[in-house]
PDB file of C-alpha atoms and ligand atoms in Angstrom:
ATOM      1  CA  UNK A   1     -30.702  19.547  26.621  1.00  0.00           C
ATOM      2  CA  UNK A   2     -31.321  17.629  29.113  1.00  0.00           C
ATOM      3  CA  UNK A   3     -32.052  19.113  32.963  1.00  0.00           C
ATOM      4  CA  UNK A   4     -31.141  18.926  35.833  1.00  0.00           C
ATOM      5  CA  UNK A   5     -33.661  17.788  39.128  1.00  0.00           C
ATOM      6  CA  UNK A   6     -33.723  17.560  42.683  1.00  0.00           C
ATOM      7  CA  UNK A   7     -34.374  14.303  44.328  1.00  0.00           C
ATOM      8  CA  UNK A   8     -36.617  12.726  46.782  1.00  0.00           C
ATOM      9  CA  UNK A   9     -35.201  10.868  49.659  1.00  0.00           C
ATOM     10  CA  UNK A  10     -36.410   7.805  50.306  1.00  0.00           C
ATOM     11  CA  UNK A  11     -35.875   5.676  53.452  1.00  0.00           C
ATOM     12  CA  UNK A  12     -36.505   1.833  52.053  1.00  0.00           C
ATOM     13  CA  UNK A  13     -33.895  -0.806  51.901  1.00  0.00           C
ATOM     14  CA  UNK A  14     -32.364  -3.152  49.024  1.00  0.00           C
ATOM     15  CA  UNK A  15     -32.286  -6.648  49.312  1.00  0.00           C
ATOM     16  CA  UNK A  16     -28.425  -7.347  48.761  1.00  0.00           C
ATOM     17  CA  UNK A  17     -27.502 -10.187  46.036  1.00  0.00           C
ATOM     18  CA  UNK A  18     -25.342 -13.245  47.520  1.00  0.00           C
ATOM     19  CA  UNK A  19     -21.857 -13.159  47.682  1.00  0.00           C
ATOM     20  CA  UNK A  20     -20.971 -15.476  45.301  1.00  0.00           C
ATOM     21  CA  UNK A  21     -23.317 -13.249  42.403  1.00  0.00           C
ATOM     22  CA  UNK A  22     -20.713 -10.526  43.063  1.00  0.00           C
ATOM     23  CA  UNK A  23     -17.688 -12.593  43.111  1.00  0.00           C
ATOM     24  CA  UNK A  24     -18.444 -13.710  39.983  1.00  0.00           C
ATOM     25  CA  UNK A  25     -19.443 -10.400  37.809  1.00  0.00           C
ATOM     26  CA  UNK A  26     -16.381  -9.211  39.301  1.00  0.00           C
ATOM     27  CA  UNK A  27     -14.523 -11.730  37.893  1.00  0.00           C
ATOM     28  CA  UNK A  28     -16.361 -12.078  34.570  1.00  0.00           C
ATOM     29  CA  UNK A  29     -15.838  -8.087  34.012  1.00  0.00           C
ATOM     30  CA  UNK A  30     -12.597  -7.245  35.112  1.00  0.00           C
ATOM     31  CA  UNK A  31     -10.921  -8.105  31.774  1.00  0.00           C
ATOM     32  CA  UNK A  32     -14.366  -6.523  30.068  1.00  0.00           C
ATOM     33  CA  UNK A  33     -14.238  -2.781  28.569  1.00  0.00           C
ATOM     34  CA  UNK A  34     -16.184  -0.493  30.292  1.00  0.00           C
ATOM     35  CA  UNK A  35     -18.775  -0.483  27.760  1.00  0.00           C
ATOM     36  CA  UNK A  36     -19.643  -4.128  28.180  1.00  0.00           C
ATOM     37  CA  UNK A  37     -19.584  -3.198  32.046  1.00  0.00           C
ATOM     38  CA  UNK A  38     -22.065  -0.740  31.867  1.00  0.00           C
ATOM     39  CA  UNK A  39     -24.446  -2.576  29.476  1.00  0.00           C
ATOM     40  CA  UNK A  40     -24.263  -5.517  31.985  1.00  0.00           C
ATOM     41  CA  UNK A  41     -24.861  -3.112  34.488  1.00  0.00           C
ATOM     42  CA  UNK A  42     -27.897  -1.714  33.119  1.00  0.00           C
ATOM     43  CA  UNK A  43     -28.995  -4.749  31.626  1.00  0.00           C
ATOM     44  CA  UNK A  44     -28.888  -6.461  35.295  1.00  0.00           C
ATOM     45  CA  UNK A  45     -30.502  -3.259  37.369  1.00  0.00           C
ATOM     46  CA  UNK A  46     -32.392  -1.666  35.247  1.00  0.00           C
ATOM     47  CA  UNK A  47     -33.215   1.841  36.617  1.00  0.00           C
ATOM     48  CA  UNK A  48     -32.146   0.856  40.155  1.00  0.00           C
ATOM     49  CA  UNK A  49     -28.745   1.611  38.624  1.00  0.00           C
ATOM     50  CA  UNK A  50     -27.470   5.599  38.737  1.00  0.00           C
ATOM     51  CA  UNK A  51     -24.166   6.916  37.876  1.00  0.00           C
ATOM     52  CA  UNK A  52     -22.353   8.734  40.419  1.00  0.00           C
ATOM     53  CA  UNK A  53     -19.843  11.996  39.251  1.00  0.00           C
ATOM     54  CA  UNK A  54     -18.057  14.316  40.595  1.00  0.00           C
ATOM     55  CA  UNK A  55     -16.876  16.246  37.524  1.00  0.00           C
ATOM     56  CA  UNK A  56     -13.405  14.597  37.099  1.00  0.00           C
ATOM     57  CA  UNK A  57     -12.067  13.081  33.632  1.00  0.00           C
ATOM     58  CA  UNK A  58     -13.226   9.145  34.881  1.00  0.00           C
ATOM     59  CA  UNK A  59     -16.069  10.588  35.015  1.00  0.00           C
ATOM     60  CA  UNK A  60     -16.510  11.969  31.887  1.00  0.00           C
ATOM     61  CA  UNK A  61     -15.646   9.579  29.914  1.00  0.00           C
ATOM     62  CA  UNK A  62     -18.464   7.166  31.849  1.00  0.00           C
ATOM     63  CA  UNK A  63     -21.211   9.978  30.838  1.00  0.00           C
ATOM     64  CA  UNK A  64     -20.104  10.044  27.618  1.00  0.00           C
ATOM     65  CA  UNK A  65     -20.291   5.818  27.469  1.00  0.00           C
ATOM     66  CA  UNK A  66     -23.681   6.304  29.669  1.00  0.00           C
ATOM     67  CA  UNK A  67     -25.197   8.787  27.439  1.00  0.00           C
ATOM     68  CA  UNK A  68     -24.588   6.110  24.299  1.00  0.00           C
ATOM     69  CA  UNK A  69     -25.541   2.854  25.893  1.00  0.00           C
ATOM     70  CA  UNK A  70     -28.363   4.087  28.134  1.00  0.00           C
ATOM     71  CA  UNK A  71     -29.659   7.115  26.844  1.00  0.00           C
ATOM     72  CA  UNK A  72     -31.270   9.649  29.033  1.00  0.00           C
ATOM     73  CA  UNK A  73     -29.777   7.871  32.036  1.00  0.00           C
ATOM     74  CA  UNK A  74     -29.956   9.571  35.639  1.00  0.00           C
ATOM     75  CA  UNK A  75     -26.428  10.670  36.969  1.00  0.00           C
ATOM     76  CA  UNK A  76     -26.329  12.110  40.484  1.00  0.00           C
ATOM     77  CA  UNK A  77     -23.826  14.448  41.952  1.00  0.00           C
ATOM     78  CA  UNK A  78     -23.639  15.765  46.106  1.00  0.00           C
ATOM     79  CA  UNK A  79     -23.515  19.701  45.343  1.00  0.00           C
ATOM     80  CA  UNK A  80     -22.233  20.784  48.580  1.00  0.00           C
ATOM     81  CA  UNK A  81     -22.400  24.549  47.330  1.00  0.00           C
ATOM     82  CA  UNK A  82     -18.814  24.651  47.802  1.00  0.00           C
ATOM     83  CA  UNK A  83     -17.920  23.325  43.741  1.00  0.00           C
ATOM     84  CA  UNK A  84     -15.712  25.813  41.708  1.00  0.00           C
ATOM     85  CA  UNK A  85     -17.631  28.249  39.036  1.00  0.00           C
ATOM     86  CA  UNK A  86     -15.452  25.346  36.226  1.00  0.00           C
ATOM     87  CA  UNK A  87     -16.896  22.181  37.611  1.00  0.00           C
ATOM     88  CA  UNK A  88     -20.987  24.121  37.407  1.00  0.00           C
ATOM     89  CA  UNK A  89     -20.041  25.160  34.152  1.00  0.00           C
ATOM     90  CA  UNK A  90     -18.677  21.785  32.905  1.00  0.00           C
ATOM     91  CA  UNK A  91     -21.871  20.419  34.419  1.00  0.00           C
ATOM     92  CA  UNK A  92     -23.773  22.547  32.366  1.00  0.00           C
ATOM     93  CA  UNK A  93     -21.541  21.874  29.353  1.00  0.00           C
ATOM     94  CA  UNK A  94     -21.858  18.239  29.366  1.00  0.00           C
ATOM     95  CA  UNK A  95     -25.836  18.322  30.193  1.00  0.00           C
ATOM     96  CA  UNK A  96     -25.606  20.336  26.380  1.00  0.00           C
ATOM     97  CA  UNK A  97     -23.381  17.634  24.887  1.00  0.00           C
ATOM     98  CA  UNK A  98     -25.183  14.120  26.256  1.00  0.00           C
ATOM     99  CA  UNK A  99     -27.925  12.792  26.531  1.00  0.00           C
ATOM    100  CA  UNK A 100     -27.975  12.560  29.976  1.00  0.00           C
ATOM    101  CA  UNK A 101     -30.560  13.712  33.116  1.00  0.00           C
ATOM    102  CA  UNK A 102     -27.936  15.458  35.527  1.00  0.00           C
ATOM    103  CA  UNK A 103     -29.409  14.734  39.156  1.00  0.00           C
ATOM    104  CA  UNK A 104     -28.693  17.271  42.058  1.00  0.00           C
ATOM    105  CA  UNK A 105     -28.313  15.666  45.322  1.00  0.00           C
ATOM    106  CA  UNK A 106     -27.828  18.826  47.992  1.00  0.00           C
ATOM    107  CA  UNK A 107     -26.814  19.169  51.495  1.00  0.00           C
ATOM    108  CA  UNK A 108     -28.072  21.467  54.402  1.00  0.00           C
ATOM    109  CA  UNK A 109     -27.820  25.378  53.421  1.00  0.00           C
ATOM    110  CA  UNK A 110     -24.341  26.700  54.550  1.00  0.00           C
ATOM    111  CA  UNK A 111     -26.607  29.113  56.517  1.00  0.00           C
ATOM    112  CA  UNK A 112     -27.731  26.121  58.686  1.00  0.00           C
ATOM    113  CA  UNK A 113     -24.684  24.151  58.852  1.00  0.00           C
ATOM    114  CA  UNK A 114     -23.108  27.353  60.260  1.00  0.00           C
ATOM    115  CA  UNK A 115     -25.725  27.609  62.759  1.00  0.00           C
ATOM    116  CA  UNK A 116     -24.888  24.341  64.002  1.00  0.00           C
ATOM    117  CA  UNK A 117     -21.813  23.674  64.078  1.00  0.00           C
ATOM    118  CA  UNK A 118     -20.010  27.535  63.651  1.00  0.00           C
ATOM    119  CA  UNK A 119     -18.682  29.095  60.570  1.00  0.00           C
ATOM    120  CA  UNK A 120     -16.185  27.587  58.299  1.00  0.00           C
ATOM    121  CA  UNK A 121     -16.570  23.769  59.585  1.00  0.00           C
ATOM    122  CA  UNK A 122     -14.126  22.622  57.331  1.00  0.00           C
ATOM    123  CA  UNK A 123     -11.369  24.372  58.563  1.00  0.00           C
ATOM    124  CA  UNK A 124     -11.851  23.066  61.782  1.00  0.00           C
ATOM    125  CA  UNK A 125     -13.895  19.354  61.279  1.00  0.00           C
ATOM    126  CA  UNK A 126     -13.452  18.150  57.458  1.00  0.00           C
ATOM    127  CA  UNK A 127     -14.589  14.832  58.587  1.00  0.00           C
ATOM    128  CA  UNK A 128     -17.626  16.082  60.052  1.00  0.00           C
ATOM    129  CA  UNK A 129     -17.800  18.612  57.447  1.00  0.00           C
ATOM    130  CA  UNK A 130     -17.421  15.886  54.602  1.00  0.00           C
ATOM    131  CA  UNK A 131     -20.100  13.784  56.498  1.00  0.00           C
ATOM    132  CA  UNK A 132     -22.513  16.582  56.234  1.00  0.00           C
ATOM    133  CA  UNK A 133     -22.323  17.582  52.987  1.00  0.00           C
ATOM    134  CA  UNK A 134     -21.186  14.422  50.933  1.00  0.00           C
ATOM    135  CA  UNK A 135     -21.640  11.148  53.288  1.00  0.00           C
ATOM    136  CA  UNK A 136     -24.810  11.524  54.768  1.00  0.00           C
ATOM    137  CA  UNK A 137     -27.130  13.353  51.437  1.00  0.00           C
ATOM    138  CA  UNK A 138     -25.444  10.000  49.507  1.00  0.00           C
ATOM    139  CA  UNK A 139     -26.456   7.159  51.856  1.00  0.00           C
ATOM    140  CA  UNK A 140     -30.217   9.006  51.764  1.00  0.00           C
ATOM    141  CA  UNK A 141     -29.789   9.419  47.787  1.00  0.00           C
ATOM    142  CA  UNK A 142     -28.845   5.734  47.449  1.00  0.00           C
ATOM    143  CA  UNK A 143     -31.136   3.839  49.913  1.00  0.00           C
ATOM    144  CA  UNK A 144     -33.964   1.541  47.810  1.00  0.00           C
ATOM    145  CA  UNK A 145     -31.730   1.416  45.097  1.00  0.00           C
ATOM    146  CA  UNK A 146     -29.260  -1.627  43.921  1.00  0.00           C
ATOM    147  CA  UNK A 147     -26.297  -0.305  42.484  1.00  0.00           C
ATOM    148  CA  UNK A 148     -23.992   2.387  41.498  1.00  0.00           C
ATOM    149  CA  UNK A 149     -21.601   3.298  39.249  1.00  0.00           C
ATOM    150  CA  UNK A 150     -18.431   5.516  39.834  1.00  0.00           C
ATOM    151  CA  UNK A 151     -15.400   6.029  38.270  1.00  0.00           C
ATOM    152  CA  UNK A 152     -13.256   5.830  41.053  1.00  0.00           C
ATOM    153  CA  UNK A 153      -9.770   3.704  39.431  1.00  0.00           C
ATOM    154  CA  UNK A 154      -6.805   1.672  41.543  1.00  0.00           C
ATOM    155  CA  UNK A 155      -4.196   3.819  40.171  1.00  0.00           C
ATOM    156  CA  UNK A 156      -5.905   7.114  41.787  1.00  0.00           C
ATOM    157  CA  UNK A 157      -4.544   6.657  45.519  1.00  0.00           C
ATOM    158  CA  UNK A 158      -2.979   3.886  47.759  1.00  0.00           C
ATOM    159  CA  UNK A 159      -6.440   3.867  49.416  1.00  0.00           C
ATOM    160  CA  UNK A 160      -8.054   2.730  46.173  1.00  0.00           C
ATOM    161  CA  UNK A 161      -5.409  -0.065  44.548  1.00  0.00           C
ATOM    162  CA  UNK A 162      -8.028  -2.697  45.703  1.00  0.00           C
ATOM    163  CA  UNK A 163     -10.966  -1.024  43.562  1.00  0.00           C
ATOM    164  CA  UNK A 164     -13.039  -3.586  42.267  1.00  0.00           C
ATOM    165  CA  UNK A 165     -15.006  -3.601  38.960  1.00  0.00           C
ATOM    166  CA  UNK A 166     -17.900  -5.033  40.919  1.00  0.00           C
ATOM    167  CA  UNK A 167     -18.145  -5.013  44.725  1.00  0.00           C
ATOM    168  CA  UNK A 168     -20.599  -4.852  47.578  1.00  0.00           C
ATOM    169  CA  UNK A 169     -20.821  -1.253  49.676  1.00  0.00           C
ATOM    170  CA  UNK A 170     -21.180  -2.154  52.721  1.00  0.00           C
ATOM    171  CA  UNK A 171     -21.741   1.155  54.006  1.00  0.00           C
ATOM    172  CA  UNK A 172     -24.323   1.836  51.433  1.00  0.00           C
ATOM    173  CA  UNK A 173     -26.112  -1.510  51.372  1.00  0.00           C
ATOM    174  CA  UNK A 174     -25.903  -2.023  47.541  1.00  0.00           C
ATOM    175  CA  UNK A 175     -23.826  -3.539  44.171  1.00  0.00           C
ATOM    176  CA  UNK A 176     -20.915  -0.338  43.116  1.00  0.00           C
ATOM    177  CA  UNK A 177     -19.727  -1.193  39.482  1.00  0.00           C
ATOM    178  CA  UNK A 178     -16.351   0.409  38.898  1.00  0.00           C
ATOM    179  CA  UNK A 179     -15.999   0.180  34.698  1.00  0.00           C
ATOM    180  CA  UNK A 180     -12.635   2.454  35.309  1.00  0.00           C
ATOM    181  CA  UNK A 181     -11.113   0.315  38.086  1.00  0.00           C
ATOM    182  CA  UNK A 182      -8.031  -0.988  35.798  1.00  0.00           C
ATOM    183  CA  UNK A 183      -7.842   1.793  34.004  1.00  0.00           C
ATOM    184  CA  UNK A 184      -4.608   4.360  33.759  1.00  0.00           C
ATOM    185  CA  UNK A 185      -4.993   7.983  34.119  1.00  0.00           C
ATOM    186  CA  UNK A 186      -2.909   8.169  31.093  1.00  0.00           C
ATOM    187  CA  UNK A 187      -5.835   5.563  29.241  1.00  0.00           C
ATOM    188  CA  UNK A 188      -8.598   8.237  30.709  1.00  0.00           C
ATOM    189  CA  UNK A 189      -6.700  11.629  29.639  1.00  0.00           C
ATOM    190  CA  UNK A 190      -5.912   9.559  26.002  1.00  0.00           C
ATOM    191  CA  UNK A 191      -9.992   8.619  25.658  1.00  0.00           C
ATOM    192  CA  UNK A 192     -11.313  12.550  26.628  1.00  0.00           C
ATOM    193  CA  UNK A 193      -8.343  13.812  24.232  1.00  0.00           C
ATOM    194  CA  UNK A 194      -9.034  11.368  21.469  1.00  0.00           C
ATOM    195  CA  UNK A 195     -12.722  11.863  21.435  1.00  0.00           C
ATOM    196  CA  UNK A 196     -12.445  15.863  22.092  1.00  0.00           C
ATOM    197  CA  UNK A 197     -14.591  15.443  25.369  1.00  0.00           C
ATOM    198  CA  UNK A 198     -14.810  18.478  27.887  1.00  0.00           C
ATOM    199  CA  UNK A 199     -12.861  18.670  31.139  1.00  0.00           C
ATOM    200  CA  UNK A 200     -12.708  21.084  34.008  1.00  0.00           C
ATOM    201  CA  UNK A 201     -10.160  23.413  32.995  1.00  0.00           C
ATOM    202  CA  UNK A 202      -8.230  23.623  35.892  1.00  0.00           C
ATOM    203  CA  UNK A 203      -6.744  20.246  35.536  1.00  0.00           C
ATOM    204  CA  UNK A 204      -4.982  22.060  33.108  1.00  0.00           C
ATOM    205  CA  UNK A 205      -3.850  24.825  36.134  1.00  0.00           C
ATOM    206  CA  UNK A 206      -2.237  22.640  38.401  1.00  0.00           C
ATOM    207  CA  UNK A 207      -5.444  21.108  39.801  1.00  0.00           C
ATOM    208  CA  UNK A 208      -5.488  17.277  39.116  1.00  0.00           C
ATOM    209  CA  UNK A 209      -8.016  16.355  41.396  1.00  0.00           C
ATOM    210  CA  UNK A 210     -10.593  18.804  41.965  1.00  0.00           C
ATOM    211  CA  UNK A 211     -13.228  19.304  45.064  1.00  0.00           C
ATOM    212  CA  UNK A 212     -14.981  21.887  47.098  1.00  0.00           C
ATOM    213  CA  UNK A 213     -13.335  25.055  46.592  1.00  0.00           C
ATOM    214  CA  UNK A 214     -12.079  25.471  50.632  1.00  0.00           C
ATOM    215  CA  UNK A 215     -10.340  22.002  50.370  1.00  0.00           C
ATOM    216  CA  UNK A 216      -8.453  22.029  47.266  1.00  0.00           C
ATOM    217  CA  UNK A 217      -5.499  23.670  45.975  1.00  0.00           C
ATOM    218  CA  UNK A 218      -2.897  23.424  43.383  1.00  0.00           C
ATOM    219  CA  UNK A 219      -0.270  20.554  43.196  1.00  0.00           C
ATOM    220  CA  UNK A 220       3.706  20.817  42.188  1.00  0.00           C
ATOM    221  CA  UNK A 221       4.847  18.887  39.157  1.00  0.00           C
ATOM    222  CA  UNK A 222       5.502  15.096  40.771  1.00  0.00           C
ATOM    223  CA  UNK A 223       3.354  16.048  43.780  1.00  0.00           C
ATOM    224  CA  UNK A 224       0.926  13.514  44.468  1.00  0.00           C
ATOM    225  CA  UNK A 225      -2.092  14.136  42.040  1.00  0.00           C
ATOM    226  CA  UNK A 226      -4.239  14.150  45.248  1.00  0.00           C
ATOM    227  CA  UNK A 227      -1.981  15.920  47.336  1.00  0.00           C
ATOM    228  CA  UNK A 228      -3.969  19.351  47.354  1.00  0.00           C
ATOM    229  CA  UNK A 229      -6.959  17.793  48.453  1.00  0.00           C
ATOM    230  CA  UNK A 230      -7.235  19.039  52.485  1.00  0.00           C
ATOM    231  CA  UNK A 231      -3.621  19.945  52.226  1.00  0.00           C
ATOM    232  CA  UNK A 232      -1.554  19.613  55.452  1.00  0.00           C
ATOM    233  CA  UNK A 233      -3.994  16.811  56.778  1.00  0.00           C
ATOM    234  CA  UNK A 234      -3.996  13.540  57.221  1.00  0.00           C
ATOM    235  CA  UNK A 235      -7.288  13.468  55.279  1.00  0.00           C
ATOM    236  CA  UNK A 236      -7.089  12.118  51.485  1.00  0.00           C
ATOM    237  CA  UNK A 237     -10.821  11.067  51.411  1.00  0.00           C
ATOM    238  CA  UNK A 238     -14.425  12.209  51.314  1.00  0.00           C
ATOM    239  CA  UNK A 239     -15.630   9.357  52.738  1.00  0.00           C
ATOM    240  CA  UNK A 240     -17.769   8.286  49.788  1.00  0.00           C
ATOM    241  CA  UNK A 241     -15.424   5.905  48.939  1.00  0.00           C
ATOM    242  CA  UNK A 242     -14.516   3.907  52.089  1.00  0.00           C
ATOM    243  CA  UNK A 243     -15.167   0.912  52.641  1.00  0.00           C
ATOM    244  CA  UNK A 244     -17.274   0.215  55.666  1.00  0.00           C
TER     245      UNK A 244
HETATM  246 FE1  SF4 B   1     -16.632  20.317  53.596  1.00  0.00          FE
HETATM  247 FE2  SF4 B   1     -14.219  20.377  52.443  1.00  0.00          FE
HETATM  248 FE3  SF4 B   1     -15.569  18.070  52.677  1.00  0.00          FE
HETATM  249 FE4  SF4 B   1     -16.353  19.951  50.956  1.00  0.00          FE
HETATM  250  S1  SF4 B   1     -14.438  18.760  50.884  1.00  0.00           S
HETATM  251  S2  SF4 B   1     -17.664  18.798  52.292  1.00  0.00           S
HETATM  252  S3  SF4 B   1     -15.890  21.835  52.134  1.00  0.00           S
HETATM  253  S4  SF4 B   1     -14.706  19.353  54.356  1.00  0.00           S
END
């Protein structure tokens, strides 16, 4: 099994690659499978590459691609101390089943944040909230590295039908490598199925996009899959995922 750490923060920037060196792995590897994506990934940042999760299906079928091509590779994930007991356990689950090196990336104790800024701040600021806990401990986790991998997709929200395979985060000054961009949530629930992967049970309980406990509830058949994410707001992001 492999562990799980905490992570030092450190403060250095990355030298960003020219335009036209994006442009064109985007290009080359949007008809690519996301094997050959993260191999070229890998193969192009070495360890300055880490693969981002929060717990959904993209994401598992990444670790489980990760785990084959680069084994014993770092993935990170913002605990905000707000997850559901499912998405720990499924951590836990898949840190059995791949080989893998879960990463912990934490935000201020809900002790402090209360202290600062009153009890319950999502209730009353999710953006701030959000900023605390997922924005902010991400931009320190990333800075000196080159490039990151999610498995955010187009099909996932209005917001994201531009996803790139390969792009520049401008917020976060470094390459993000979508392998899932094109893919279908029908092509991700078909992969976990076919290959008997894990998944957070609650997808199965109404719950097809899963957060911090305070901010997501249970969707109607035909709802929106993201609709009970900060239900009766505006709000259908993090922030993670902007672009800048
Ligand atoms: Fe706070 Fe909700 Fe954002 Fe989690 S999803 S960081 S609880 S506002």
């Amino acid at each position: 099994m492999r562990g799980t750490e905490a992570t030092t923060i450190e403060e250095t920037e990355a030298a960003s690659p020219d335009a036209e060196f994006i442009a064109q792995a985007n290009e080359r590897l949007l008809d690519a499978s996301p094997r050959e994506t993260l191999r070229w990934v890998y193969d192009t940042f070495g360890d300055d590459a880490v693969m981002a999760t929060g717990f959904g299906p993209s994401g598992v079928v990444l670790m489980q691609l990760v785990s084959e091509i680069n084994p014993g590779a770092g993935v990170f994930y913002l605990d905000t101390d707000l997850l559901y007991p499912e998405t720990y356990a499924l951590r836990d689950e898949l840190a059995e089943r791949f080989d893998i090196r879960f990463i912990r990336v934490g935000a201020p104790s809900l002790k402090d944040q209360a202290a600062q800024h009153g009890d319950r701040l999502w209730e009353r600021d999710p953006d701030r909230c959000c900023f605390i806990r997922k924005v902010q401990p991400l931009r320190q986790f990333l800075a000196g590295r080159r490039a990151w991998i999610t498995g955010i997709r187009r099909d996932q929200s209005h917001l994201r039908a531009a996803t790139d395979v390969v792009g520049w985060d401008k917020a976060n000054k470094l390459v993000k490598v979508n392998p899932l961009a094109l893919w279908t949530e029908d092509d991700v629930w078909s992969y976990i199925h076919l290959n008997e992967l894990p998944y957070n049970p609650l997808h199965d309980a109404g719950f097809p996009s899963i957060g911090c406990m305070p901010c997501t509830q249970a969707v109607a058949p035909g709802e929106d899959p993201r609709a009970g994410r900060w239900r009766g707001r505006a709000k259908t992001e993090c922030g993670i995922h902007l672009k800048a």
